Tab-separated table of C-alpha atoms and ligand atoms in Angstrom:
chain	number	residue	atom	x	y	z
A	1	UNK	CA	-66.968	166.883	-57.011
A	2	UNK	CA	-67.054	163.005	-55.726
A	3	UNK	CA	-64.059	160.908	-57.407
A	4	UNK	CA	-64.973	158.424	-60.196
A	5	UNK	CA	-66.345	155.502	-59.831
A	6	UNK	CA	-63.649	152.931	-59.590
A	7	UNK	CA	-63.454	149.770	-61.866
A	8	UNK	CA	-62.464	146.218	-60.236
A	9	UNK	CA	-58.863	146.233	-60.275
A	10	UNK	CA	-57.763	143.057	-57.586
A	11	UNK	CA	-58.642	145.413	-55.100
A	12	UNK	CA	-61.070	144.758	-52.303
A	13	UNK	CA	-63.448	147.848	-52.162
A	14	UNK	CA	-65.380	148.650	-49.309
A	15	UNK	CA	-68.975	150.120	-49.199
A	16	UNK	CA	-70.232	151.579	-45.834
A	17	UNK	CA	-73.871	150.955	-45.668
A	18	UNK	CA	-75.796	154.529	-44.974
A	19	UNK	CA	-78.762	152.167	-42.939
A	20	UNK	CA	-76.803	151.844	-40.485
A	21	UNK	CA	-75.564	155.375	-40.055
A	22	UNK	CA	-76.614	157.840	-36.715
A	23	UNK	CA	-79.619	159.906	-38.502
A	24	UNK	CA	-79.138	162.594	-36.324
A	25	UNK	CA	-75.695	163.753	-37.087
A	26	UNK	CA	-75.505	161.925	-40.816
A	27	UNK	CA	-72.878	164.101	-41.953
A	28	UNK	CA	-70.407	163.288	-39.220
A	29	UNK	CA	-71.688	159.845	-39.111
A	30	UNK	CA	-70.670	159.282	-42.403
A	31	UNK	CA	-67.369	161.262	-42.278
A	32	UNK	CA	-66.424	158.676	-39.493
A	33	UNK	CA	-66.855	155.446	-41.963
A	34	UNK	CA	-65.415	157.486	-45.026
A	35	UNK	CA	-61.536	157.075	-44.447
A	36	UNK	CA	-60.275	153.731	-45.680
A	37	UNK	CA	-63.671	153.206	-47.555
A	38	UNK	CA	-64.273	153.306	-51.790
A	39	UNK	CA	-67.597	153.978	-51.709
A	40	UNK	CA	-71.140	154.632	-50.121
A	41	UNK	CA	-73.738	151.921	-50.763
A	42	UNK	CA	-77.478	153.096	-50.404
A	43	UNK	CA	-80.282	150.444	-49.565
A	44	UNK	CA	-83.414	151.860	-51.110
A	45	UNK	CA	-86.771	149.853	-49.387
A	46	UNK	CA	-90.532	150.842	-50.808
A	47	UNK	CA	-92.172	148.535	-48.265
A	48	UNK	CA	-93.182	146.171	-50.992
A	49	UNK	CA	-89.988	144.255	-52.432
A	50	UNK	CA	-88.922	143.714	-48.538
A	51	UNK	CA	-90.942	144.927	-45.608
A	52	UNK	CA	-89.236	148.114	-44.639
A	53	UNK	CA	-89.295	151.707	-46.416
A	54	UNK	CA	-85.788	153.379	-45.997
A	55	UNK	CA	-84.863	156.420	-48.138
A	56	UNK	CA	-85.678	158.197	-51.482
A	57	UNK	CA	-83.025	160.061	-53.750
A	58	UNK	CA	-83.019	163.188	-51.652
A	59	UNK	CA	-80.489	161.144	-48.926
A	60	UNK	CA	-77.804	160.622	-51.864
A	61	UNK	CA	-76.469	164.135	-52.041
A	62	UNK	CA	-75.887	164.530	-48.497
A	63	UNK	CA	-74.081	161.233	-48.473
A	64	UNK	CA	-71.895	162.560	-51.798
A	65	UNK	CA	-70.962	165.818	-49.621
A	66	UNK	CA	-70.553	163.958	-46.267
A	67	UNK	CA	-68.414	161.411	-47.455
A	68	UNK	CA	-66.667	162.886	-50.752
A	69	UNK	CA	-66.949	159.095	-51.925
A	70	UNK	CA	-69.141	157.864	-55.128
A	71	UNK	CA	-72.327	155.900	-54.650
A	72	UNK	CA	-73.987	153.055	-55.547
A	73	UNK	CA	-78.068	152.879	-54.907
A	74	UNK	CA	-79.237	149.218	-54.206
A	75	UNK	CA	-83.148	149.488	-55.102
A	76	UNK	CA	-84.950	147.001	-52.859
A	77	UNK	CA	-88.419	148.312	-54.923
A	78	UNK	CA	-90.910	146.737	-56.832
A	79	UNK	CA	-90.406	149.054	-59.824
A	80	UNK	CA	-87.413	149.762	-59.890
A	81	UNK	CA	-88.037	152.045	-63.479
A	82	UNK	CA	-89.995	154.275	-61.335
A	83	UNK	CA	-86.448	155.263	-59.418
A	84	UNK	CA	-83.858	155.033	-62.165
A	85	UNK	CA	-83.919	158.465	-63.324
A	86	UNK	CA	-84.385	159.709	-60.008
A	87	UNK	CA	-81.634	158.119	-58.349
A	88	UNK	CA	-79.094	159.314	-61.589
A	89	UNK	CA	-80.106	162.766	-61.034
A	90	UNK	CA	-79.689	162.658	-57.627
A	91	UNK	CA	-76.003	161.661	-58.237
A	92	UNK	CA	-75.757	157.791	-57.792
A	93	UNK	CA	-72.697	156.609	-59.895
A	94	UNK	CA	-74.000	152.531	-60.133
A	95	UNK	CA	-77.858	151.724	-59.621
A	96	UNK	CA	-78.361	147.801	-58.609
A	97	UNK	CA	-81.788	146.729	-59.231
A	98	UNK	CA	-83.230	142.939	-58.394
A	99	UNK	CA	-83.555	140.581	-60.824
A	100	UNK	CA	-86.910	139.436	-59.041
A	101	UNK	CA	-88.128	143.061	-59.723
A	102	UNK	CA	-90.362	143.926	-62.633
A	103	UNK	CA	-88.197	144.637	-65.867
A	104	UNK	CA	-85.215	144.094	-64.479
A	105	UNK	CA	-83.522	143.716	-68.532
A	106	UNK	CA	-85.368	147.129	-69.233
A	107	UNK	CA	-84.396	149.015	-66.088
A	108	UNK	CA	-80.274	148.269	-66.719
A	109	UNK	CA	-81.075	149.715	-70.197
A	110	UNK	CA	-82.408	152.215	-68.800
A	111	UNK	CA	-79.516	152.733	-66.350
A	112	UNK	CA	-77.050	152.186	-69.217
A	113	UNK	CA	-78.832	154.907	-71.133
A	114	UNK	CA	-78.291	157.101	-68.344
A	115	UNK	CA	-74.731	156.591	-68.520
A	116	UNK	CA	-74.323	155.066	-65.128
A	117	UNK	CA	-73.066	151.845	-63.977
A	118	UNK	CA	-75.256	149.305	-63.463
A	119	UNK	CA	-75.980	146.181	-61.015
A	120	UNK	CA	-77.899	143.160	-60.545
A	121	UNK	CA	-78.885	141.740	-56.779
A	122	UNK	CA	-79.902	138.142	-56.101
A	123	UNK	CA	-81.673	137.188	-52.729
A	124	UNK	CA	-81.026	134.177	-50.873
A	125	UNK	CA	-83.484	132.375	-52.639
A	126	UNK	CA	-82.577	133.812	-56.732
A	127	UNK	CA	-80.156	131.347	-58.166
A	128	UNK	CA	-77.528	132.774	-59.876
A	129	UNK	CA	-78.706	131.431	-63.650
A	130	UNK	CA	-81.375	134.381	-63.349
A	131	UNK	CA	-78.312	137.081	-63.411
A	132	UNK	CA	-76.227	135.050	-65.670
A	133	UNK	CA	-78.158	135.971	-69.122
A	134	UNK	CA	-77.218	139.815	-68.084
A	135	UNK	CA	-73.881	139.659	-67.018
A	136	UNK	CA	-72.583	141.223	-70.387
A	137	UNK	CA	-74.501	144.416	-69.147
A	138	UNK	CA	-73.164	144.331	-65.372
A	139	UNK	CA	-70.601	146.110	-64.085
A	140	UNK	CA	-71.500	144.576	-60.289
A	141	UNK	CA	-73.280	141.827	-59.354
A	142	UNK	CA	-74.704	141.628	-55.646
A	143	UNK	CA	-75.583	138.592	-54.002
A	144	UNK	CA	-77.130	138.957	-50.772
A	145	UNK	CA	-76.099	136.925	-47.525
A	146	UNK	CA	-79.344	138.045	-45.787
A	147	UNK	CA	-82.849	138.690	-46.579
A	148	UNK	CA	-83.181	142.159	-47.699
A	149	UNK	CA	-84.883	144.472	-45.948
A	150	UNK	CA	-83.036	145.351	-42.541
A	151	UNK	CA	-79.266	145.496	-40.935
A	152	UNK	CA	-77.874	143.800	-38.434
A	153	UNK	CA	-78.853	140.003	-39.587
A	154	UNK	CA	-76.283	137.175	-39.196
A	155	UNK	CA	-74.633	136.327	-42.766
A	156	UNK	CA	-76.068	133.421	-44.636
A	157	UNK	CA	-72.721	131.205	-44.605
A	158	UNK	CA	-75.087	128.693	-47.458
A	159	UNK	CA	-74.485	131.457	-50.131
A	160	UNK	CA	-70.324	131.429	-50.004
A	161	UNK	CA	-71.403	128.496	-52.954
A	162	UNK	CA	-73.233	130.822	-55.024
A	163	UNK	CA	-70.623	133.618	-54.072
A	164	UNK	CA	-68.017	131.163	-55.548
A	165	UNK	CA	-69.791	130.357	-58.670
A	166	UNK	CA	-70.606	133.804	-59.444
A	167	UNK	CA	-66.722	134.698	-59.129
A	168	UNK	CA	-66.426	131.655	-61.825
A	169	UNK	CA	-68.991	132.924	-64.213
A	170	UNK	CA	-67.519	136.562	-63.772
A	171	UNK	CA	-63.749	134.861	-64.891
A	172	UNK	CA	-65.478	133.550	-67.646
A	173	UNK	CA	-67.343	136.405	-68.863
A	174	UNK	CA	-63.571	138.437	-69.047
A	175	UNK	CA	-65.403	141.240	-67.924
A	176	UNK	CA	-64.993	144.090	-65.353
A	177	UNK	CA	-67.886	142.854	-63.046
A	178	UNK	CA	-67.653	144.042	-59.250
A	179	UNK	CA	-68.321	140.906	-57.472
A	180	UNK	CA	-70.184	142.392	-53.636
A	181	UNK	CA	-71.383	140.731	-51.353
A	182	UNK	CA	-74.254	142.662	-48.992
A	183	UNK	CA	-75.378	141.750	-45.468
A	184	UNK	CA	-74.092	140.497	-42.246
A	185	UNK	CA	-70.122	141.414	-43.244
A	186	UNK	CA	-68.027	141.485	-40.152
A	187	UNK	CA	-64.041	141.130	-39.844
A	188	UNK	CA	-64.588	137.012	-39.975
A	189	UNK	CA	-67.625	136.567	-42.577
A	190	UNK	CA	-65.770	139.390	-45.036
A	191	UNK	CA	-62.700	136.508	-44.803
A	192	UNK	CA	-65.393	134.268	-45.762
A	193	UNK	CA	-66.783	136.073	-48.362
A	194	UNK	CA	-63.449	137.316	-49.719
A	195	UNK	CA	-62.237	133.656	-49.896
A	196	UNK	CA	-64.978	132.826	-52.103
A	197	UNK	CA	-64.439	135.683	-55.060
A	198	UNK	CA	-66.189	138.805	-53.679
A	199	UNK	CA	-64.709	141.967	-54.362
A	200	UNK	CA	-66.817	144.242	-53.271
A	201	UNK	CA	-68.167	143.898	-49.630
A	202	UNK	CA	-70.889	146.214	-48.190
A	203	UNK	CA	-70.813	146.777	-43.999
A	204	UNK	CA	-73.363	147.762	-42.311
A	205	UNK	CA	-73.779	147.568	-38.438
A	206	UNK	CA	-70.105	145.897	-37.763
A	207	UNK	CA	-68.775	149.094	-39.180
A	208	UNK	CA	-71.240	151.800	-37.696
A	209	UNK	CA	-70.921	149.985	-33.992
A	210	UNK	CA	-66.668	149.705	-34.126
A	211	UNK	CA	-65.051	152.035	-32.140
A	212	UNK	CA	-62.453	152.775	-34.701
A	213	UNK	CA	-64.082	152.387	-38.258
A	214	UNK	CA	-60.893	153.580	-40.201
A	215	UNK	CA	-59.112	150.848	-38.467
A	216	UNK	CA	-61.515	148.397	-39.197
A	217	UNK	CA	-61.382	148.895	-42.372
A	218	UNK	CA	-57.705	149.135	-42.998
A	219	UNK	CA	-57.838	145.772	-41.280
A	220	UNK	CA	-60.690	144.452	-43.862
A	221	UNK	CA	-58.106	145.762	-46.398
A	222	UNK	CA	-55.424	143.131	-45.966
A	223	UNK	CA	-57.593	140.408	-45.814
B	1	DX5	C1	-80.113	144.780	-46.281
B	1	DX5	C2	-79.229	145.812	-46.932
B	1	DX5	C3	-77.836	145.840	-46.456
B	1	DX5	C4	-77.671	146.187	-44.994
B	1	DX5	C5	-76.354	145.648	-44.547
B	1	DX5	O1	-81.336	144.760	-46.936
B	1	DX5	O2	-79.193	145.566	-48.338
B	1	DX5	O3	-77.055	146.729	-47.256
B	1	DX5	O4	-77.705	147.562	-44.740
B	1	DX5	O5	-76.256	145.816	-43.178
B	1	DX5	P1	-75.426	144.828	-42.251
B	1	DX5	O6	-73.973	144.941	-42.663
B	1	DX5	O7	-75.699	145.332	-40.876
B	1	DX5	O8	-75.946	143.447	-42.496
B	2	ZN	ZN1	-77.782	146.737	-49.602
Protein backbone atom coordinates (compact mmCIF):
# COMPACT_ATOMS: atom_id res chain seq x y z
CA UNK A 1 0.00 0.00 0.00
CA UNK A 2 1.66 3.63 -0.86
CA UNK A 3 1.01 6.22 2.16
CA UNK A 4 -1.62 8.97 1.61
CA UNK A 5 -1.27 11.67 -0.17
CA UNK A 6 -0.08 14.43 2.06
CA UNK A 7 -1.87 17.88 2.38
CA UNK A 8 0.35 21.24 2.52
CA UNK A 9 1.19 21.57 6.00
CA UNK A 10 4.41 24.43 6.05
CA UNK A 11 6.32 21.67 4.92
CA UNK A 12 8.50 21.70 1.85
CA UNK A 13 7.70 18.41 -0.09
CA UNK A 14 9.88 17.04 -2.51
CA UNK A 15 8.94 15.24 -5.82
CA UNK A 16 11.71 13.21 -7.63
CA UNK A 17 11.05 13.46 -11.26
CA UNK A 18 10.84 9.66 -12.83
CA UNK A 19 12.35 11.42 -16.45
CA UNK A 20 15.23 11.58 -15.17
CA UNK A 21 15.54 8.16 -13.63
CA UNK A 22 18.22 5.16 -15.10
CA UNK A 23 15.53 3.09 -17.34
CA UNK A 24 17.44 0.18 -17.04
CA UNK A 25 17.41 -0.53 -13.40
CA UNK A 26 14.08 1.81 -12.58
CA UNK A 27 13.37 0.07 -9.51
CA UNK A 28 16.70 0.72 -7.86
CA UNK A 29 16.89 3.98 -9.55
CA UNK A 30 14.03 5.09 -7.88
CA UNK A 31 14.73 3.43 -4.48
CA UNK A 32 17.94 5.68 -4.53
CA UNK A 33 15.82 9.17 -4.78
CA UNK A 34 12.99 7.72 -2.43
CA UNK A 35 14.54 8.41 1.13
CA UNK A 36 14.05 12.00 2.22
CA UNK A 37 11.47 12.46 -0.69
CA UNK A 38 7.23 12.90 -0.29
CA UNK A 39 6.42 11.92 -3.43
CA UNK A 40 7.01 10.72 -7.14
CA UNK A 41 6.07 13.24 -9.83
CA UNK A 42 5.37 11.68 -13.38
CA UNK A 43 5.79 13.91 -16.61
CA UNK A 44 3.38 12.44 -19.10
CA UNK A 45 4.45 13.86 -22.99
CA UNK A 46 2.05 12.73 -26.17
CA UNK A 47 4.36 14.49 -28.62
CA UNK A 48 1.76 17.11 -29.26
CA UNK A 49 1.37 19.50 -26.09
CA UNK A 50 5.44 19.59 -26.02
CA UNK A 51 7.63 17.79 -28.50
CA UNK A 52 8.62 14.68 -26.67
CA UNK A 53 6.48 11.38 -25.88
CA UNK A 54 7.55 10.00 -22.38
CA UNK A 55 5.37 7.39 -20.62
CA UNK A 56 1.75 6.03 -20.41
CA UNK A 57 0.00 4.76 -17.10
CA UNK A 58 1.66 1.39 -17.18
CA UNK A 59 5.14 3.25 -15.62
CA UNK A 60 3.02 4.43 -12.42
CA UNK A 61 2.78 1.12 -10.66
CA UNK A 62 6.29 0.29 -10.86
CA UNK A 63 7.13 3.70 -9.53
CA UNK A 64 4.31 3.07 -6.49
CA UNK A 65 6.26 -0.36 -5.69
CA UNK A 66 9.80 1.04 -6.29
CA UNK A 67 9.47 3.92 -4.27
CA UNK A 68 6.56 3.09 -1.65
CA UNK A 69 5.79 6.96 -2.12
CA UNK A 70 2.31 8.42 -3.65
CA UNK A 71 2.22 9.99 -7.08
CA UNK A 72 1.27 12.77 -8.83
CA UNK A 73 0.91 12.47 -12.94
CA UNK A 74 1.72 15.87 -14.69
CA UNK A 75 -0.13 15.36 -18.22
CA UNK A 76 1.87 17.33 -20.79
CA UNK A 77 -1.11 16.00 -23.50
CA UNK A 78 -3.38 17.59 -25.66
CA UNK A 79 -6.40 15.77 -24.19
CA UNK A 80 -5.81 15.36 -21.20
CA UNK A 81 -9.68 13.56 -20.70
CA UNK A 82 -8.35 10.88 -22.80
CA UNK A 83 -5.75 9.97 -19.69
CA UNK A 84 -7.74 10.82 -16.59
CA UNK A 85 -9.26 7.60 -15.96
CA UNK A 86 -6.32 5.86 -17.01
CA UNK A 87 -3.87 7.45 -14.94
CA UNK A 88 -6.51 6.97 -11.59
CA UNK A 89 -6.61 3.39 -12.27
CA UNK A 90 -3.22 3.06 -12.66
CA UNK A 91 -2.79 4.47 -9.09
CA UNK A 92 -1.86 8.25 -9.44
CA UNK A 93 -3.00 9.99 -6.15
CA UNK A 94 -3.09 13.93 -7.86
CA UNK A 95 -3.44 14.29 -11.80
CA UNK A 96 -2.14 17.97 -13.00
CA UNK A 97 -3.46 18.79 -16.30
CA UNK A 98 -2.57 22.27 -18.36
CA UNK A 99 -4.72 24.91 -18.41
CA UNK A 100 -3.69 25.47 -22.20
CA UNK A 101 -5.06 21.88 -22.77
CA UNK A 102 -8.51 21.23 -24.14
CA UNK A 103 -11.18 21.18 -21.22
CA UNK A 104 -9.05 21.80 -18.73
CA UNK A 105 -12.49 22.90 -16.21
CA UNK A 106 -14.01 19.46 -17.41
CA UNK A 107 -10.96 17.25 -16.96
CA UNK A 108 -10.48 18.46 -12.93
CA UNK A 109 -14.19 17.45 -12.72
CA UNK A 110 -13.45 14.67 -14.02
CA UNK A 111 -10.44 14.08 -11.72
CA UNK A 112 -12.54 15.26 -8.75
CA UNK A 113 -15.13 12.68 -9.69
CA UNK A 114 -12.56 10.17 -9.54
CA UNK A 115 -11.81 11.03 -6.13
CA UNK A 116 -8.26 12.10 -6.70
CA UNK A 117 -6.48 15.23 -6.16
CA UNK A 118 -6.23 17.46 -8.70
CA UNK A 119 -3.70 20.12 -10.35
CA UNK A 120 -3.37 22.86 -12.69
CA UNK A 121 0.18 23.63 -14.69
CA UNK A 122 1.00 26.99 -16.27
CA UNK A 123 3.92 27.29 -18.88
CA UNK A 124 6.21 30.06 -19.05
CA UNK A 125 4.11 31.85 -21.24
CA UNK A 126 0.23 31.09 -19.25
CA UNK A 127 -0.28 33.95 -16.89
CA UNK A 128 -1.45 33.03 -13.78
CA UNK A 129 -5.22 34.78 -14.22
CA UNK A 130 -5.92 31.58 -16.49
CA UNK A 131 -5.53 29.21 -13.19
CA UNK A 132 -6.97 31.73 -10.91
CA UNK A 133 -10.87 31.12 -11.86
CA UNK A 134 -10.08 27.27 -10.72
CA UNK A 135 -8.22 27.59 -7.76
CA UNK A 136 -11.33 26.64 -5.54
CA UNK A 137 -10.96 23.14 -7.28
CA UNK A 138 -6.99 22.82 -6.87
CA UNK A 139 -5.33 21.13 -4.47
CA UNK A 140 -1.72 22.02 -6.40
CA UNK A 141 -0.94 24.43 -8.67
CA UNK A 142 2.31 23.98 -10.92
CA UNK A 143 4.02 26.66 -12.53
CA UNK A 144 6.71 25.70 -14.72
CA UNK A 145 10.32 27.34 -14.72
CA UNK A 146 11.07 25.69 -18.12
CA UNK A 147 9.38 24.83 -21.24
CA UNK A 148 7.83 21.54 -20.87
CA UNK A 149 8.83 18.86 -22.63
CA UNK A 150 12.47 17.68 -21.52
CA UNK A 151 14.92 17.67 -18.23
CA UNK A 152 17.86 19.12 -17.67
CA UNK A 153 16.94 22.93 -18.83
CA UNK A 154 18.27 25.91 -16.79
CA UNK A 155 15.33 27.40 -14.48
CA UNK A 156 13.51 30.39 -15.80
CA UNK A 157 14.61 32.88 -12.85
CA UNK A 158 11.57 35.54 -14.79
CA UNK A 159 8.83 33.25 -13.25
CA UNK A 160 9.97 33.65 -9.27
CA UNK A 161 7.20 36.85 -9.99
CA UNK A 162 4.50 34.68 -10.99
CA UNK A 163 5.73 32.03 -8.35
CA UNK A 164 5.23 34.90 -5.80
CA UNK A 165 1.88 35.97 -6.89
CA UNK A 166 0.54 32.61 -7.07
CA UNK A 167 1.69 32.04 -3.28
CA UNK A 168 -0.49 35.45 -2.76
CA UNK A 169 -3.56 34.29 -4.52
CA UNK A 170 -3.19 30.78 -2.75
CA UNK A 171 -3.15 32.97 0.93
CA UNK A 172 -6.08 34.49 -0.27
CA UNK A 173 -8.03 31.67 -1.43
CA UNK A 174 -7.52 30.05 2.51
CA UNK A 175 -7.20 26.96 0.83
CA UNK A 176 -4.95 23.82 0.99
CA UNK A 177 -3.30 24.45 -2.49
CA UNK A 178 0.28 22.76 -2.99
CA UNK A 179 2.19 25.54 -4.43
CA UNK A 180 5.26 23.36 -6.93
CA UNK A 181 7.35 24.57 -8.82
CA UNK A 182 8.71 22.06 -11.89
CA UNK A 183 11.93 22.36 -13.90
CA UNK A 184 15.49 23.27 -13.56
CA UNK A 185 15.39 22.87 -9.38
CA UNK A 186 18.87 22.57 -8.06
CA UNK A 187 20.18 23.25 -4.33
CA UNK A 188 20.39 27.27 -5.34
CA UNK A 189 17.20 27.79 -7.73
CA UNK A 190 14.96 25.53 -5.02
CA UNK A 191 16.26 28.62 -2.47
CA UNK A 192 14.94 30.71 -5.13
CA UNK A 193 11.89 29.17 -5.65
CA UNK A 194 11.25 28.45 -1.96
CA UNK A 195 11.80 32.19 -1.21
CA UNK A 196 9.10 33.07 -3.45
CA UNK A 197 6.05 30.71 -1.89
CA UNK A 198 6.60 27.28 -3.51
CA UNK A 199 5.94 24.40 -1.53
CA UNK A 200 6.22 21.80 -3.53
CA UNK A 201 9.44 21.51 -5.72
CA UNK A 202 9.89 18.77 -8.39
CA UNK A 203 13.88 17.63 -9.21
CA UNK A 204 14.77 16.18 -11.93
CA UNK A 205 18.42 15.79 -13.25
CA UNK A 206 20.16 17.69 -10.07
CA UNK A 207 18.76 14.86 -8.06
CA UNK A 208 19.28 11.75 -10.44
CA UNK A 209 23.13 13.05 -11.21
CA UNK A 210 24.07 13.74 -7.11
CA UNK A 211 26.11 11.32 -5.72
CA UNK A 212 24.20 11.19 -2.53
CA UNK A 213 20.42 11.92 -3.33
CA UNK A 214 19.19 11.32 0.34
CA UNK A 215 21.61 13.94 1.32
CA UNK A 216 20.59 16.23 -1.14
CA UNK A 217 17.51 16.20 -0.21
CA UNK A 218 17.78 16.39 3.51
CA UNK A 219 19.79 19.45 2.57
CA UNK A 220 16.75 20.85 0.24
CA UNK A 221 14.79 20.16 3.48
CA UNK A 222 16.16 22.94 5.64
CA UNK A 223 16.09 25.40 3.18
C1 LIG B 1 9.64 19.05 -17.91
C2 LIG B 1 9.11 18.20 -16.78
C3 LIG B 1 9.91 18.24 -15.54
C4 LIG B 1 11.32 17.71 -15.67
C5 LIG B 1 12.13 18.30 -14.57
O1 LIG B 1 8.72 19.04 -18.94
O2 LIG B 1 7.80 18.65 -16.45
O3 LIG B 1 9.23 17.55 -14.49
O4 LIG B 1 11.40 16.31 -15.59
O5 LIG B 1 13.46 17.95 -14.77
P1 LIG B 1 14.66 18.87 -14.30
O6 LIG B 1 14.61 18.95 -12.79
O7 LIG B 1 15.86 18.16 -14.82
O8 LIG B 1 14.46 20.22 -14.92
ZN1 LIG C 1 6.79 17.80 -14.65
Amino acid sequence: MTPAFPLPSGRLALCPSVLSADFSCLKSSLARVSKNADWMHVDVMDGRFVPNISFGPVIVPAVLRAGGLPADSHLMVENPAMFIGPFAKAGASLITIHAEARGAAACLRQIKALGLRAGMSLRPKTPLSRALPYLRQLDLLLIMTVEPGFGGQAFMAEMLPKVRAARAAIARSGRPVWLQVDGGINAETAAAAVAAGADALVIGSALFSARNPAAMLKGLRKI
